[in-house]
């Protein structure tokens, strides 16, 4: 702490400290907004992932499997033709 040996309690010093405090408060607010935005984005990604899985499961159920003739006739696995 020898860097602060000649520190004077002056109006200029108070002004500088207040400026640093305001900058720190603004930075804290911005970080909180970023955190909230990231959290919401992550929740949205989780919902989208769940929706994709549900859709894939419904497509699989609709298809009836690789050896289902109806599924093959509408574009299923072509190796079963012929």
PDB file of C-alpha atoms in Angstrom:
ATOM      1  CA  UNK A   1       0.000   0.000   0.000  1.00  0.00           C
ATOM      2  CA  UNK A   2       2.966   2.333  -0.354  1.00  0.00           C
ATOM      3  CA  UNK A   3       1.446   3.720  -3.564  1.00  0.00           C
ATOM      4  CA  UNK A   4      -1.133   5.562  -1.455  1.00  0.00           C
ATOM      5  CA  UNK A   5       1.215   7.154   1.074  1.00  0.00           C
ATOM      6  CA  UNK A   6       0.721  10.674  -0.328  1.00  0.00           C
ATOM      7  CA  UNK A   7      -3.010  10.356  -0.844  1.00  0.00           C
ATOM      8  CA  UNK A   8      -4.778  13.595  -0.037  1.00  0.00           C
ATOM      9  CA  UNK A   9      -8.414  13.853   0.976  1.00  0.00           C
ATOM     10  CA  UNK A  10      -9.298  16.602  -1.445  1.00  0.00           C
ATOM     11  CA  UNK A  11     -12.405  17.543  -3.446  1.00  0.00           C
ATOM     12  CA  UNK A  12     -10.654  16.296  -6.601  1.00  0.00           C
ATOM     13  CA  UNK A  13     -10.042  12.932  -4.944  1.00  0.00           C
ATOM     14  CA  UNK A  14     -13.716  12.707  -3.913  1.00  0.00           C
ATOM     15  CA  UNK A  15     -14.750  13.555  -7.462  1.00  0.00           C
ATOM     16  CA  UNK A  16     -12.534  10.798  -8.863  1.00  0.00           C
ATOM     17  CA  UNK A  17     -13.827   8.254  -6.346  1.00  0.00           C
ATOM     18  CA  UNK A  18     -17.438   9.196  -7.136  1.00  0.00           C
ATOM     19  CA  UNK A  19     -16.731   8.851 -10.857  1.00  0.00           C
ATOM     20  CA  UNK A  20     -15.275   5.362 -10.302  1.00  0.00           C
ATOM     21  CA  UNK A  21     -18.275   4.382  -8.177  1.00  0.00           C
ATOM     22  CA  UNK A  22     -20.698   5.536 -10.893  1.00  0.00           C
ATOM     23  CA  UNK A  23     -18.771   3.595 -13.536  1.00  0.00           C
ATOM     24  CA  UNK A  24     -18.814   0.508 -11.319  1.00  0.00           C
ATOM     25  CA  UNK A  25     -22.578   0.853 -10.761  1.00  0.00           C
ATOM     26  CA  UNK A  26     -23.195   1.192 -14.498  1.00  0.00           C
ATOM     27  CA  UNK A  27     -21.018  -1.827 -15.209  1.00  0.00           C
ATOM     28  CA  UNK A  28     -22.887  -3.860 -12.581  1.00  0.00           C
ATOM     29  CA  UNK A  29     -26.233  -2.931 -14.152  1.00  0.00           C
ATOM     30  CA  UNK A  30     -25.009  -3.864 -17.623  1.00  0.00           C
ATOM     31  CA  UNK A  31     -23.661  -7.185 -16.357  1.00  0.00           C
ATOM     32  CA  UNK A  32     -26.980  -7.971 -14.687  1.00  0.00           C
ATOM     33  CA  UNK A  33     -28.857  -7.239 -17.925  1.00  0.00           C
ATOM     34  CA  UNK A  34     -26.447  -9.444 -19.864  1.00  0.00           C
ATOM     35  CA  UNK A  35     -26.845 -12.252 -17.346  1.00  0.00           C
ATOM     36  CA  UNK A  36     -30.655 -12.054 -17.509  1.00  0.00           C
ATOM     37  CA  UNK A  37     -30.548 -12.031 -21.305  1.00  0.00           C
ATOM     38  CA  UNK A  38     -28.231 -15.051 -21.383  1.00  0.00           C
ATOM     39  CA  UNK A  39     -30.464 -16.925 -18.969  1.00  0.00           C
ATOM     40  CA  UNK A  40     -33.562 -16.234 -21.092  1.00  0.00           C
ATOM     41  CA  UNK A  41     -31.694 -17.237 -24.252  1.00  0.00           C
ATOM     42  CA  UNK A  42     -30.627 -20.498 -22.631  1.00  0.00           C
ATOM     43  CA  UNK A  43     -34.205 -21.237 -21.548  1.00  0.00           C
ATOM     44  CA  UNK A  44     -35.408 -20.588 -25.100  1.00  0.00           C
ATOM     45  CA  UNK A  45     -32.771 -22.935 -26.500  1.00  0.00           C
ATOM     46  CA  UNK A  46     -33.865 -25.654 -24.083  1.00  0.00           C
ATOM     47  CA  UNK A  47     -37.503 -25.223 -25.163  1.00  0.00           C
ATOM     48  CA  UNK A  48     -36.513 -25.323 -28.846  1.00  0.00           C
ATOM     49  CA  UNK A  49     -34.449 -28.465 -28.274  1.00  0.00           C
ATOM     50  CA  UNK A  50     -37.376 -30.112 -26.534  1.00  0.00           C
ATOM     51  CA  UNK A  51     -39.672 -29.103 -29.394  1.00  0.00           C
ATOM     52  CA  UNK A  52     -37.246 -30.538 -31.957  1.00  0.00           C
ATOM     53  CA  UNK A  53     -37.161 -33.837 -30.082  1.00  0.00           C
ATOM     54  CA  UNK A  54     -40.947 -33.992 -29.881  1.00  0.00           C
ATOM     55  CA  UNK A  55     -41.214 -33.284 -33.612  1.00  0.00           C
ATOM     56  CA  UNK A  56     -38.585 -35.939 -34.441  1.00  0.00           C
ATOM     57  CA  UNK A  57     -40.430 -38.483 -32.285  1.00  0.00           C
ATOM     58  CA  UNK A  58     -43.710 -37.697 -34.028  1.00  0.00           C
ATOM     59  CA  UNK A  59     -42.071 -38.094 -37.449  1.00  0.00           C
ATOM     60  CA  UNK A  60     -40.645 -41.416 -36.371  1.00  0.00           C
ATOM     61  CA  UNK A  61     -44.036 -42.566 -35.106  1.00  0.00           C
ATOM     62  CA  UNK A  62     -45.698 -41.407 -38.324  1.00  0.00           C
ATOM     63  CA  UNK A  63     -43.151 -43.267 -40.448  1.00  0.00           C
ATOM     64  CA  UNK A  64     -43.847 -46.607 -38.820  1.00  0.00           C
ATOM     65  CA  UNK A  65     -40.278 -47.866 -39.125  1.00  0.00           C
ATOM     66  CA  UNK A  66     -37.912 -48.833 -41.939  1.00  0.00           C
ATOM     67  CA  UNK A  67     -39.804 -51.938 -43.043  1.00  0.00           C
ATOM     68  CA  UNK A  68     -43.262 -50.335 -43.123  1.00  0.00           C
ATOM     69  CA  UNK A  69     -44.528 -50.371 -46.750  1.00  0.00           C
ATOM     70  CA  UNK A  70     -46.530 -47.146 -46.306  1.00  0.00           C
ATOM     71  CA  UNK A  71     -43.501 -45.345 -44.903  1.00  0.00           C
ATOM     72  CA  UNK A  72     -41.320 -46.571 -47.756  1.00  0.00           C
ATOM     73  CA  UNK A  73     -43.910 -45.487 -50.332  1.00  0.00           C
ATOM     74  CA  UNK A  74     -43.846 -41.871 -49.093  1.00  0.00           C
ATOM     75  CA  UNK A  75     -40.064 -41.609 -49.066  1.00  0.00           C
ATOM     76  CA  UNK A  76     -38.849 -43.916 -46.337  1.00  0.00           C
ATOM     77  CA  UNK A  77     -35.732 -46.079 -46.546  1.00  0.00           C
ATOM     78  CA  UNK A  78     -35.249 -46.950 -50.242  1.00  0.00           C
ATOM     79  CA  UNK A  79     -33.139 -50.057 -49.622  1.00  0.00           C
ATOM     80  CA  UNK A  80     -36.362 -52.006 -49.098  1.00  0.00           C
ATOM     81  CA  UNK A  81     -37.501 -51.395 -52.686  1.00  0.00           C
ATOM     82  CA  UNK A  82     -36.769 -54.132 -55.079  1.00  0.00           C
TER      83      UNK A  82
END
